[in-house]
mmCIF file of C-alpha atoms in Angstrom:
data_model
loop_
_atom_site.group_PDB
_atom_site.id
_atom_site.type_symbol
_atom_site.label_atom_id
_atom_site.label_comp_id
_atom_site.label_asym_id
_atom_site.label_seq_id
_atom_site.Cartn_x
_atom_site.Cartn_y
_atom_site.Cartn_z
ATOM 1 C CA MET A 85 -27.897 -78.332 215.610
ATOM 2 C CA SER A 86 -25.457 -76.866 218.114
ATOM 3 C CA ILE A 87 -21.695 -77.009 217.540
ATOM 4 C CA THR A 88 -21.362 -79.318 220.562
ATOM 5 C CA ARG A 89 -23.962 -81.694 219.138
ATOM 6 C CA LEU A 90 -22.344 -81.548 215.690
ATOM 7 C CA VAL A 91 -18.930 -82.406 217.137
ATOM 8 C CA THR A 92 -20.435 -85.291 219.103
ATOM 9 C CA VAL A 93 -22.222 -86.655 216.030
ATOM 10 C CA SER A 94 -19.115 -86.227 213.863
ATOM 11 C CA LEU A 95 -16.851 -87.952 216.375
ATOM 12 C CA ALA A 96 -19.324 -90.746 216.987
ATOM 13 C CA SER A 97 -19.577 -91.358 213.252
ATOM 14 C CA LEU A 98 -15.821 -91.954 213.123
ATOM 15 C CA VAL A 99 -16.222 -95.082 215.224
ATOM 16 C CA VAL A 100 -17.317 -96.747 211.981
ATOM 17 C CA GLY A 101 -13.814 -96.110 210.654
ATOM 18 C CA LEU A 102 -12.252 -97.915 213.568
ATOM 19 C CA ILE A 103 -13.714 -101.167 212.263
ATOM 20 C CA VAL A 104 -11.325 -100.965 209.306
ATOM 21 C CA THR A 105 -8.222 -100.371 211.395
ATOM 22 C CA VAL A 106 -5.298 -102.031 209.685
ATOM 23 C CA PRO A 107 -3.776 -105.069 211.373
ATOM 24 C CA ALA A 108 -0.500 -103.177 211.687
ATOM 25 C CA VAL A 109 2.538 -104.426 213.532
ATOM 26 C CA HIS A 110 2.819 -102.387 216.747
ATOM 27 C CA ALA A 111 6.102 -103.016 218.513
ATOM 28 C CA GLN A 112 8.289 -100.791 220.639
ATOM 29 C CA GLY A 113 6.299 -97.683 219.745
ATOM 30 C CA HIS A 114 6.283 -97.967 215.973
ATOM 31 C CA VAL A 115 3.607 -98.866 213.429
ATOM 32 C CA LEU A 116 4.417 -100.948 210.347
ATOM 33 C CA VAL A 117 1.736 -101.419 207.683
ATOM 34 C CA PRO A 118 2.680 -103.397 204.564
ATOM 35 C CA ALA A 119 0.839 -102.091 201.494
ATOM 36 C CA ASP A 120 -0.971 -105.399 201.009
ATOM 37 C CA LYS A 121 -2.368 -105.220 204.571
ATOM 38 C CA VAL A 122 -4.195 -101.898 204.209
ATOM 39 C CA GLN A 123 -7.886 -102.671 204.704
ATOM 40 C CA TRP A 124 -10.671 -100.425 203.468
ATOM 41 C CA GLY A 125 -14.206 -99.895 204.674
ATOM 42 C CA PRO A 126 -16.903 -97.285 204.135
ATOM 43 C CA ALA A 127 -15.924 -93.813 205.308
ATOM 44 C CA PRO A 128 -17.997 -92.462 208.207
ATOM 45 C CA PRO A 129 -21.249 -90.607 207.480
ATOM 46 C CA ALA A 130 -19.429 -87.254 207.643
ATOM 47 C CA PHE A 131 -18.363 -88.101 204.065
ATOM 48 C CA ALA A 132 -20.745 -88.602 201.149
ATOM 49 C CA ALA A 133 -21.372 -92.170 199.999
ATOM 50 C CA GLY A 134 -18.615 -93.692 197.896
ATOM 51 C CA ALA A 135 -15.576 -92.730 199.977
ATOM 52 C CA GLN A 136 -13.624 -95.439 201.763
ATOM 53 C CA LEU A 137 -11.426 -95.149 204.853
ATOM 54 C CA SER A 138 -8.471 -96.959 206.374
ATOM 55 C CA VAL A 139 -7.086 -96.047 209.794
ATOM 56 C CA LEU A 140 -3.348 -96.723 209.747
ATOM 57 C CA GLU A 141 -2.401 -95.282 213.123
ATOM 58 C CA GLY A 142 -4.161 -94.050 216.217
ATOM 59 C CA ASN A 143 -7.805 -93.673 217.066
ATOM 60 C CA PRO A 144 -9.618 -90.821 215.263
ATOM 61 C CA ILE A 145 -11.928 -90.168 218.214
ATOM 62 C CA GLU A 146 -9.142 -89.875 220.786
ATOM 63 C CA SER A 147 -6.297 -87.438 221.405
ATOM 64 C CA GLY A 148 -3.018 -88.370 219.798
ATOM 65 C CA PRO A 149 -1.406 -88.935 216.419
ATOM 66 C CA VAL A 150 -3.721 -90.262 213.704
ATOM 67 C CA THR A 151 -2.912 -91.351 210.167
ATOM 68 C CA LEU A 152 -5.824 -92.064 207.830
ATOM 69 C CA ARG A 153 -6.191 -92.933 204.195
ATOM 70 C CA LEU A 154 -9.231 -91.901 202.212
ATOM 71 C CA LYS A 155 -10.107 -93.427 198.864
ATOM 72 C CA PHE A 156 -12.405 -91.330 196.679
ATOM 73 C CA PRO A 157 -14.121 -92.470 193.481
ATOM 74 C CA ALA A 158 -13.966 -90.406 190.308
ATOM 75 C CA ASN A 159 -16.118 -87.260 190.321
ATOM 76 C CA TYR A 160 -16.318 -87.029 194.107
ATOM 77 C CA ASP A 161 -16.834 -83.688 195.869
ATOM 78 C CA VAL A 162 -15.967 -82.722 199.440
ATOM 79 C CA ALA A 163 -17.858 -79.481 200.082
ATOM 80 C CA ALA A 164 -16.231 -76.521 201.830
ATOM 81 C CA HIS A 165 -15.398 -77.453 205.398
ATOM 82 C CA TRP A 166 -12.918 -76.932 208.211
ATOM 83 C CA HIS A 167 -11.353 -78.836 211.102
ATOM 84 C CA SER A 168 -10.472 -77.747 214.628
ATOM 85 C CA MET A 169 -6.979 -79.205 214.176
ATOM 86 C CA PRO A 170 -4.262 -78.776 211.528
ATOM 87 C CA GLU A 171 -4.427 -81.290 208.675
ATOM 88 C CA ARG A 172 -1.562 -82.583 206.524
ATOM 89 C CA LEU A 173 -2.565 -84.383 203.331
ATOM 90 C CA THR A 174 -0.472 -86.215 200.725
ATOM 91 C CA VAL A 175 -1.868 -87.567 197.453
ATOM 92 C CA LEU A 176 -0.829 -91.196 196.980
ATOM 93 C CA SER A 177 -2.632 -91.960 193.710
ATOM 94 C CA GLY A 178 -4.982 -90.216 191.301
ATOM 95 C CA ALA A 179 -5.397 -86.463 191.634
ATOM 96 C CA LEU A 180 -7.055 -84.278 194.250
ATOM 97 C CA ASN A 181 -8.141 -80.749 193.402
ATOM 98 C CA VAL A 182 -7.942 -78.545 196.504
ATOM 99 C CA GLY A 183 -9.090 -74.983 197.051
ATOM 100 C CA MET A 184 -9.623 -72.524 199.873
ATOM 101 C CA GLY A 185 -12.885 -70.733 200.495
ATOM 102 C CA ASP A 186 -16.464 -70.984 201.678
ATOM 103 C CA LYS A 187 -17.849 -72.948 198.722
ATOM 104 C CA LEU A 188 -16.553 -75.499 196.244
ATOM 105 C CA ASP A 189 -15.177 -73.543 193.284
ATOM 106 C CA ARG A 190 -13.503 -75.670 190.611
ATOM 107 C CA GLN A 191 -11.881 -72.584 189.050
ATOM 108 C CA ALA A 192 -10.235 -71.616 192.351
ATOM 109 C CA SER A 193 -8.516 -74.909 193.081
ATOM 110 C CA GLN A 194 -5.142 -76.476 192.419
ATOM 111 C CA LYS A 195 -4.575 -80.027 191.209
ATOM 112 C CA LEU A 196 -2.353 -82.204 193.392
ATOM 113 C CA GLU A 197 -1.026 -85.394 191.810
ATOM 114 C CA PRO A 198 0.839 -88.292 193.501
ATOM 115 C CA GLY A 199 3.406 -86.856 195.878
ATOM 116 C CA GLY A 200 1.517 -83.550 196.099
ATOM 117 C CA PHE A 201 1.082 -82.193 199.614
ATOM 118 C CA VAL A 202 -1.008 -79.608 201.430
ATOM 119 C CA SER A 203 -0.800 -78.500 205.062
ATOM 120 C CA LEU A 204 -3.827 -76.656 206.379
ATOM 121 C CA PRO A 205 -4.028 -74.771 209.668
ATOM 122 C CA ALA A 206 -6.945 -75.329 212.012
ATOM 123 C CA LYS A 207 -10.198 -73.633 210.977
ATOM 124 C CA MET A 208 -9.102 -72.903 207.383
ATOM 125 C CA HIS A 209 -12.087 -73.269 205.049
ATOM 126 C CA HIS A 210 -11.217 -75.602 202.172
ATOM 127 C CA PHE A 211 -12.777 -78.019 199.687
ATOM 128 C CA ALA A 212 -11.683 -80.847 197.413
ATOM 129 C CA TRP A 213 -12.861 -82.779 194.372
ATOM 130 C CA THR A 214 -11.727 -85.538 192.056
ATOM 131 C CA THR A 215 -12.125 -86.498 188.418
ATOM 132 C CA THR A 216 -10.337 -89.848 188.787
ATOM 133 C CA PRO A 217 -10.201 -92.443 191.577
ATOM 134 C CA THR A 218 -7.881 -90.956 194.210
ATOM 135 C CA ILE A 219 -6.192 -92.069 197.428
ATOM 136 C CA VAL A 220 -4.893 -89.567 199.979
ATOM 137 C CA GLN A 221 -3.138 -89.944 203.305
ATOM 138 C CA ILE A 222 -4.022 -87.555 206.113
ATOM 139 C CA SER A 223 -2.001 -87.004 209.280
ATOM 140 C CA LEU A 224 -3.352 -85.068 212.247
ATOM 141 C CA GLN A 225 -3.574 -84.864 216.010
ATOM 142 C CA GLY A 226 -6.875 -86.400 217.055
ATOM 143 C CA PRO A 227 -9.618 -86.254 217.735
ATOM 144 C CA PHE A 228 -10.673 -85.768 214.112
ATOM 145 C CA ASP A 229 -13.651 -83.552 213.300
ATOM 146 C CA ILE A 230 -15.169 -81.938 210.232
ATOM 147 C CA PHE A 231 -17.508 -78.939 210.065
ATOM 148 C CA TYR A 232 -19.195 -78.023 206.780
ATOM 149 C CA VAL A 233 -19.253 -74.281 206.079
ATOM 150 C CA ASN A 234 -22.805 -74.645 204.764
ATOM 151 C CA PRO A 235 -24.582 -77.056 207.136
ATOM 152 C CA SER A 236 -26.806 -78.291 204.293
ATOM 153 C CA ASP A 237 -23.655 -79.712 202.621
ATOM 154 C CA ASP A 238 -23.138 -82.101 205.549
ATOM 155 C CA PRO A 239 -23.826 -85.648 204.252
ATOM 156 C CA GLN A 240 -25.041 -86.623 207.736
ATOM 157 C CA LYS A 241 -28.023 -84.345 207.154
ATOM 158 C CA ARG A 242 -28.856 -86.015 203.840
ATOM 159 C CA SER A 243 -29.941 -89.451 205.013
ATOM 160 C CA SER A 244 -30.710 -90.512 201.449
ATOM 161 C CA SER A 245 -26.979 -90.255 200.585
ATOM 162 C CA ARG A 246 -26.100 -93.413 202.522
#
């Protein structure tokens, strides 16, 4: 699959996430989302089954600021991947193990607990995994994309995973 086709498929899959956009208060250019109003739905097919997504701000398939939350179950892996835009991630609950490199390596990762933060430049190869249920918040400039270092790790290519 060409890079152009992969980007198109990845971006199109994010439309699923737009269904769970939070009913935030948008007034005079600000977004206000009370904690009890965050709504979750299945993450797009670019993520393995089990992850959930909430879009707090913006539209992930358009240019502009985007704030997402991802909820991962215990023992969830996100294989080595990269994005064409910088990514800023904060752990809200649980623990996310993050590492840099071309394949998921549990020994070469660092555990981030609530309040932990990582900022990744565009195109940096990285991976993540959990041992407990975990919620993270991601801020970026859309459109969002994800490219797996090893194309066979892409959940969209494993139709049996959904």
